[in-house]
CSV table of C-alpha atoms in Angstrom, one decimal:
chain,number,residue,atom,x,y,z
A,5,MET,CA,48.4,181.3,161.5
A,6,LYS,CA,47.1,184.6,160.3
A,7,ILE,CA,46.6,185.5,156.6
A,8,LEU,CA,45.1,188.4,154.7
A,9,LEU,CA,42.0,186.8,153.1
A,10,ASN,CA,40.2,189.1,150.7
A,11,GLY,CA,41.8,192.1,152.4
A,12,GLU,CA,40.8,191.0,155.9
A,13,LEU,CA,43.1,189.6,158.7
A,14,THR,CA,42.0,186.0,159.2
A,15,GLN,CA,43.1,183.0,161.3
A,16,THR,CA,43.3,179.7,159.6
A,17,ARG,CA,44.6,176.2,160.2
A,18,ALA,CA,44.6,175.3,156.5
A,19,LYS,CA,47.9,174.1,155.1
A,20,THR,CA,47.0,174.5,151.4
A,21,LEU,CA,44.9,176.9,149.4
A,22,ALA,CA,42.5,174.0,148.5
A,23,GLU,CA,42.0,173.2,152.2
A,24,LEU,CA,41.4,176.9,152.9
A,25,CYS,CA,38.7,177.1,150.2
A,26,THR,CA,37.0,173.9,151.5
A,27,ASN,CA,37.1,175.2,155.1
A,28,LEU,CA,35.4,178.4,153.9
A,29,GLY,CA,32.6,176.4,152.4
A,30,HIS,CA,33.6,177.0,148.7
A,31,GLY,CA,33.9,173.3,148.0
A,32,LEU,CA,31.8,173.2,144.8
A,33,ASP,CA,31.6,177.0,144.2
A,34,LYS,CA,32.6,178.7,141.0
A,35,ILE,CA,35.6,180.6,142.4
A,36,ALA,CA,39.1,181.6,141.3
A,37,THR,CA,42.1,182.2,143.5
A,38,ALA,CA,45.4,184.2,143.8
A,39,ARG,CA,48.2,184.0,146.3
A,40,ASN,CA,50.4,187.1,146.9
A,41,GLY,CA,49.2,188.7,143.7
A,42,ASP,CA,49.7,185.7,141.5
A,43,PHE,CA,46.9,183.6,140.0
A,44,VAL,CA,46.6,180.1,141.3
A,45,PRO,CA,44.7,177.8,138.9
A,46,VAL,CA,42.2,175.3,140.4
A,47,THR,CA,44.6,172.5,139.5
A,48,GLU,CA,47.4,174.0,141.6
A,49,ARG,CA,45.3,174.8,144.8
A,50,ALA,CA,46.0,171.5,146.5
A,51,LYS,CA,49.8,171.9,145.9
A,52,THR,CA,49.9,175.6,147.0
A,53,LEU,CA,51.0,175.8,150.6
A,54,ILE,CA,49.9,178.7,152.7
A,55,SER,CA,52.3,180.7,154.8
A,56,GLU,CA,52.0,183.2,157.6
A,57,ASP,CA,51.0,186.7,156.3
A,58,ASP,CA,50.1,185.4,152.8
A,59,GLN,CA,47.6,187.5,150.9
A,60,ILE,CA,44.9,185.3,149.5
A,61,GLU,CA,42.2,186.4,147.1
A,62,ILE,CA,39.1,184.3,146.4
A,63,VAL,CA,36.8,185.7,143.7
A,64,ALA,CA,33.6,184.7,142.0
A,65,PRO,CA,31.6,185.9,139.0
A,66,ARG,CA,29.9,189.2,139.5
A,67,GLN,CA,28.0,191.9,137.6
A,68,GLY,CA,30.3,194.2,135.6
A,69,GLY,CA,30.3,197.0,133.1
B,75,MET,CA,28.2,191.9,107.2
B,76,MET,CA,28.1,190.5,110.6
B,77,LEU,CA,30.2,192.0,113.4
B,78,GLU,CA,33.2,189.8,114.3
B,79,PHE,CA,35.5,189.8,117.3
B,80,TYR,CA,38.6,187.5,116.9
B,81,GLY,CA,36.8,185.5,114.2
B,82,ILE,CA,33.6,185.0,116.2
B,83,GLY,CA,30.4,186.4,114.7
B,84,ILE,CA,28.2,188.5,117.0
B,85,SER,CA,24.7,189.1,115.7
B,86,SER,CA,24.0,192.3,117.7
B,87,ARG,CA,26.0,195.5,117.7
B,88,LEU,CA,24.8,196.3,121.2
B,89,LEU,CA,27.0,195.0,124.0
B,90,ILE,CA,25.7,195.4,127.5
B,91,GLY,CA,27.1,195.6,131.0
B,92,THR,CA,25.4,193.6,133.7
B,93,ALA,CA,25.8,195.9,136.7
B,94,LEU,CA,23.5,198.4,138.4
B,95,TYR,CA,20.2,196.8,137.5
B,96,PRO,CA,17.3,197.0,139.9
B,97,SER,CA,17.1,193.2,140.0
B,98,PRO,CA,18.5,190.1,138.3
B,99,GLN,CA,15.2,189.6,136.6
B,100,ILE,CA,15.2,193.1,135.1
B,101,LEU,CA,18.8,192.6,134.0
B,102,SER,CA,17.8,189.4,132.3
B,103,ASP,CA,14.7,190.9,130.7
B,104,ALA,CA,16.6,193.9,129.5
B,105,VAL,CA,19.3,191.8,127.8
B,106,VAL,CA,16.6,189.7,126.1
B,107,ALA,CA,14.6,192.7,125.0
B,108,SER,CA,17.7,194.4,123.6
B,109,GLY,CA,18.7,191.5,121.5
B,110,SER,CA,22.3,191.8,122.8
B,111,LYS,CA,24.4,188.7,122.4
B,112,LEU,CA,27.4,189.9,124.4
B,113,VAL,CA,27.5,191.0,128.1
B,114,THR,CA,30.3,192.2,130.3
B,115,VAL,CA,30.9,190.7,133.7
B,116,SER,CA,33.5,191.1,136.5
B,117,VAL,CA,35.2,189.1,139.2
B,118,ARG,CA,34.9,190.2,142.8
B,119,ARG,CA,35.8,188.9,146.2
B,120,GLU,CA,33.5,186.1,147.4
B,121,ALA,CA,32.8,186.1,151.1
B,122,ALA,CA,32.7,182.7,152.8
B,123,ARG,CA,29.3,181.1,152.5
B,124,ALA,CA,27.8,184.2,151.0
B,125,ARG,CA,27.8,182.6,147.5
B,126,ALA,CA,26.8,185.9,145.9
B,127,GLY,CA,28.6,185.0,142.7
B,128,GLN,CA,27.1,181.6,142.3
B,129,GLY,CA,23.6,182.8,141.6
B,130,PHE,CA,24.9,185.4,139.2
B,131,TRP,CA,26.8,182.8,137.3
B,132,GLU,CA,23.6,180.7,136.9
B,133,LEU,CA,21.7,183.7,135.5
B,134,ILE,CA,24.5,184.5,133.0
B,135,LYS,CA,24.5,180.9,131.8
B,136,GLN,CA,20.7,181.0,131.3
B,137,LEU,CA,21.1,184.1,129.1
B,138,ASP,CA,23.1,182.0,126.6
B,139,VAL,CA,25.2,185.0,125.4
B,140,HIS,CA,28.9,185.6,124.9
B,141,VAL,CA,30.6,186.7,128.1
B,142,LEU,CA,33.3,189.4,128.2
B,143,PRO,CA,34.9,189.6,131.6
B,144,ASN,CA,36.5,192.9,132.6
B,145,THR,CA,39.4,193.9,134.8
B,146,ALA,CA,37.5,196.9,136.2
B,147,GLY,CA,39.2,198.7,139.1
B,148,CYS,CA,42.7,197.4,138.4
B,149,LYS,CA,45.3,200.1,138.6
B,150,THR,CA,48.5,198.3,137.8
B,151,VAL,CA,49.6,195.9,135.1
B,152,LYS,CA,50.1,193.1,137.7
B,153,GLU,CA,46.5,193.5,139.1
B,154,ALA,CA,45.1,193.5,135.6
B,155,VAL,CA,47.0,190.4,134.5
B,156,THR,CA,46.1,188.4,137.6
B,157,THR,CA,42.5,189.5,137.4
B,158,ALA,CA,42.4,188.5,133.7
B,159,GLN,CA,43.8,185.1,134.6
B,160,MET,CA,41.2,184.5,137.3
B,161,ALA,CA,38.5,185.7,135.0
B,162,ARG,CA,39.6,183.2,132.2
B,163,GLU,CA,39.3,180.3,134.6
B,164,LEU,CA,36.0,181.5,136.1
B,165,PHE,CA,34.2,182.3,132.9
B,166,GLU,CA,35.9,179.8,130.7
B,167,THR,CA,36.8,182.3,128.0
B,168,ASP,CA,40.0,183.8,126.8
B,169,TRP,CA,38.2,187.1,126.0
B,170,ILE,CA,39.1,189.9,128.4
B,171,LYS,CA,38.0,193.6,128.5
B,172,LEU,CA,41.2,195.0,129.7
B,173,GLU,CA,40.9,198.0,132.0
B,174,VAL,CA,43.8,199.7,133.7
B,175,ILE,CA,42.5,202.7,135.5
B,176,ALA,CA,44.6,205.9,135.9
B,177,ASN,CA,42.3,208.1,138.1
B,178,ASP,CA,39.3,207.5,140.3
B,179,ASP,CA,37.5,210.7,139.3
B,180,THR,CA,37.6,210.3,135.6
B,181,LEU,CA,38.1,206.5,135.4
B,182,GLN,CA,40.3,207.2,132.4
B,183,PRO,CA,42.5,204.5,131.1
B,184,GLU,CA,46.2,204.3,132.2
B,185,VAL,CA,47.4,203.9,128.7
B,186,PHE,CA,51.1,203.0,129.4
B,187,GLY,CA,50.0,200.1,131.7
B,188,LEU,CA,47.3,199.2,129.3
B,189,VAL,CA,49.7,198.6,126.5
B,190,GLU,CA,52.0,196.6,128.7
B,191,ALA,CA,49.2,194.5,130.1
B,192,ALA,CA,47.8,193.9,126.6
B,193,ARG,CA,51.1,192.6,125.4
B,194,ILE,CA,51.5,190.2,128.3
B,195,LEU,CA,47.9,188.9,128.0
B,196,ASN,CA,48.1,188.6,124.2
B,197,GLU,CA,51.3,186.5,124.5
B,198,ASP,CA,49.5,184.4,127.1
B,199,GLY,CA,46.8,183.5,124.7
B,200,PHE,CA,44.1,186.0,125.7
B,201,LYS,CA,41.9,187.9,123.2
B,202,VAL,CA,42.2,191.4,124.5
B,203,PHE,CA,39.5,194.1,124.2
B,204,PRO,CA,41.3,197.2,125.5
B,205,TYR,CA,39.3,200.0,127.1
B,206,MET,CA,41.3,203.0,125.9
B,207,THR,CA,41.3,206.7,125.0
B,208,GLU,CA,40.8,207.7,121.4
B,209,ASP,CA,44.6,208.5,121.1
B,210,LEU,CA,45.9,207.1,117.8
B,211,GLY,CA,49.4,206.6,119.1
B,212,VAL,CA,48.0,204.4,121.9
B,213,ALA,CA,45.8,202.6,119.4
B,214,GLU,CA,48.8,201.8,117.2
B,215,LYS,CA,50.7,200.4,120.2
B,216,LEU,CA,47.8,198.3,121.2
B,217,VAL,CA,47.5,196.9,117.7
B,218,GLY,CA,51.2,196.2,117.8
B,219,ALA,CA,50.8,194.4,121.1
B,220,GLY,CA,48.3,192.0,119.3
B,221,CYS,CA,44.9,193.6,119.9
B,222,GLU,CA,42.4,192.9,117.1
B,223,VAL,CA,39.7,195.0,118.6
B,224,LEU,CA,39.9,198.6,120.0
B,225,MET,CA,37.4,200.1,122.5
B,226,PRO,CA,37.9,203.9,122.8
B,227,TRP,CA,35.8,205.6,125.5
B,228,GLY,CA,33.1,208.0,124.3
B,229,ALA,CA,33.2,209.9,127.6
B,230,PRO,CA,34.0,208.9,131.2
B,231,ILE,CA,32.4,205.7,132.5
B,232,GLY,CA,28.9,206.3,133.9
B,233,SER,CA,28.8,210.0,132.8
B,234,GLY,CA,26.3,209.6,130.0
B,235,GLN,CA,27.8,212.5,128.1
B,236,GLY,CA,27.9,210.9,124.7
B,237,LEU,CA,30.9,211.4,122.5
B,238,ALA,CA,33.1,214.0,124.1
B,239,ASN,CA,35.5,214.2,121.1
B,240,PRO,CA,33.6,213.3,117.9
B,241,SER,CA,36.3,214.6,115.7
B,242,ALA,CA,38.9,212.3,117.2
B,243,MET,CA,36.5,209.4,117.0
B,244,LYS,CA,36.0,210.1,113.3
B,245,THR,CA,39.7,210.2,112.8
B,246,MET,CA,40.1,206.9,114.6
B,247,ARG,CA,37.5,205.2,112.4
B,248,ALA,CA,39.2,206.5,109.2
B,249,TYR,CA,42.7,205.5,110.5
B,250,PHE,CA,41.7,201.9,111.4
B,251,PRO,CA,39.2,201.0,108.6
B,252,ASP,CA,39.7,197.2,109.2
B,253,ILE,CA,39.8,196.9,113.0
B,254,PRO,CA,36.5,196.4,114.9
B,255,LEU,CA,36.0,199.6,116.9
B,256,VAL,CA,33.6,199.7,119.9
B,257,VAL,CA,32.6,202.8,121.7
B,258,ASP,CA,33.0,201.7,125.3
B,259,ALA,CA,31.6,204.0,128.1
B,260,GLY,CA,30.0,207.4,128.3
B,261,ILE,CA,26.9,206.7,126.1
B,262,GLY,CA,23.8,208.2,127.8
B,263,ALA,CA,21.1,208.2,125.2
B,264,PRO,CA,20.1,206.2,122.1
B,265,SER,CA,20.9,209.3,120.0
B,266,HIS,CA,24.6,209.1,121.2
B,267,ALA,CA,24.8,205.5,120.1
B,268,ALA,CA,23.2,206.2,116.7
B,269,PHE,CA,25.7,209.1,116.2
B,270,ALA,CA,28.6,206.8,116.8
B,271,MET,CA,27.2,204.1,114.6
B,272,GLU,CA,26.6,206.6,111.8
B,273,MET,CA,30.3,207.4,112.0
B,274,GLY,CA,31.0,203.7,111.2
B,275,TYR,CA,31.7,202.4,114.7
B,276,ASP,CA,31.1,198.7,114.8
B,277,ALA,CA,29.4,198.3,118.1
B,278,ILE,CA,28.4,200.1,121.3
B,279,LEU,CA,29.2,198.9,124.8
B,280,LEU,CA,27.2,200.5,127.6
B,281,ASN,CA,25.8,199.8,131.0
B,282,THR,CA,24.5,202.7,133.1
B,283,ALA,CA,22.2,204.2,130.4
B,284,ILE,CA,20.1,201.0,130.3
B,285,ALA,CA,20.5,199.8,133.9
B,286,LYS,CA,19.6,203.2,135.4
B,287,ALA,CA,16.7,204.0,133.0
B,288,GLY,CA,13.2,204.3,134.5
B,289,ASP,CA,12.4,201.2,132.5
B,290,PRO,CA,15.6,199.3,131.6
B,291,VAL,CA,13.7,196.8,129.4
B,292,LYS,CA,12.2,199.4,127.2
B,293,MET,CA,15.5,201.3,127.1
B,294,GLY,CA,17.2,198.2,126.0
B,295,ARG,CA,14.9,198.1,123.0
B,296,ALA,CA,15.4,201.8,122.3
B,297,PHE,CA,19.2,201.4,122.2
B,298,ALA,CA,18.9,198.3,119.9
B,299,GLN,CA,16.7,200.3,117.4
B,300,ALA,CA,19.1,203.4,117.5
B,301,ILE,CA,22.1,201.2,116.9
B,302,ASP,CA,20.4,199.4,114.0
B,303,ALA,CA,19.3,202.7,112.5
B,304,GLY,CA,22.8,204.2,112.9
B,305,ARG,CA,24.4,201.2,111.3
B,306,LEU,CA,21.9,201.2,108.4
B,307,ALA,CA,22.6,204.9,107.8
B,308,TYR,CA,26.4,204.3,107.8
B,309,GLU,CA,26.0,201.5,105.3
B,310,SER,CA,23.7,203.6,103.2
B,311,GLY,CA,26.1,206.6,102.9
B,312,LEU,CA,25.1,209.8,104.6
B,313,MET,CA,24.7,213.0,102.7
B,314,GLU,CA,27.4,215.7,103.2
B,315,PRO,CA,26.1,218.7,105.2
B,316,ARG,CA,26.3,222.1,103.3
B,317,ASP,CA,26.2,225.7,104.5
B,318,MET,CA,23.4,227.0,102.4
B,319,ALA,CA,19.9,225.8,101.5
B,320,SER,CA,19.3,223.8,98.4
B,321,PRO,CA,15.6,223.3,97.4
B,322,SER,CA,14.5,219.8,97.3
B,323,THR,CA,11.3,220.6,95.3
B,324,PRO,CA,12.0,221.2,91.6
B,325,VAL,CA,12.5,224.9,90.9
B,326,ALA,CA,11.4,224.5,87.2
B,327,GLY,CA,7.7,224.9,86.9
B,328,THR,CA,7.1,226.8,90.1
B,329,PRO,CA,3.7,228.5,89.7
B,330,PHE,CA,3.5,232.3,89.6
B,331,PHE,CA,7.3,232.4,88.8
B,332,ASN,CA,8.0,234.9,86.1
B,333,ILE,CA,11.5,235.3,84.8
B,334,ASP,CA,10.9,239.0,83.9
B,335,SER,CA,10.1,239.9,87.4
B,336,ALA,CA,13.0,237.9,89.0
């Protein structure tokens, strides 16, 4: 199915947000996630199902002012 | 007395942004040289397998300073709240520098959204550091929404203009004697920082002026000294300016002075 991952159209077979993160190679990374504009805590990722056209954000620590 | 934010003592009044440095090593050296104990950070999209954020996280941990994540670039309450929630999990802190931006050219705070987001986040257990204008009405609303720190802008972010509205900044200090006030953004030179500190501001948050200096490490030290000097001056009590001269050397006993010829 296609989703909008960090603003880009992406094809995925992942069923859950946790699976998507693993497939992307973020297994042990320091990341945080949101689905359709709502924060998804790390503890909820495995329970969070992904649907067609979902907007997923995966973020990490970065420099800031 | 030591600076405190939400009951946590911070031993330096210089707060530094971590962006725009020529290299991670120079960032790290500048923070150490400046003596800053609080740095701001952000959350940004992480590309698959790029792992850009992971190295930065390691660097920040090694600095062993307090971390204040921001919501830079957010334009709506919803974006700011979700970004804050992601930042809380990532950086393991309930501190958040809340930015809701109104305009791309001025990067001025969108104060209506700011107040609403501050209320939502404070109710959710965050300790909110709002990036705001120097408007007293907005400040009162933010305090009413639970903010125990206020961070008025000195001038637009990255502009280096110093305090664009010193009179309003003075008024704000007088109006909120007991709330920690931080000048956030617009500081370009150590003299700007010293000026704000002489007014009684509690701390200075800046990024570009150090990061974009020819020698960021040395500039970090320059800001630290200016901020210390400004604070000492404020605590010492500055003299009041006057219109006319007033001799500092005693007039009595001036040689060649003759009352009859005066």
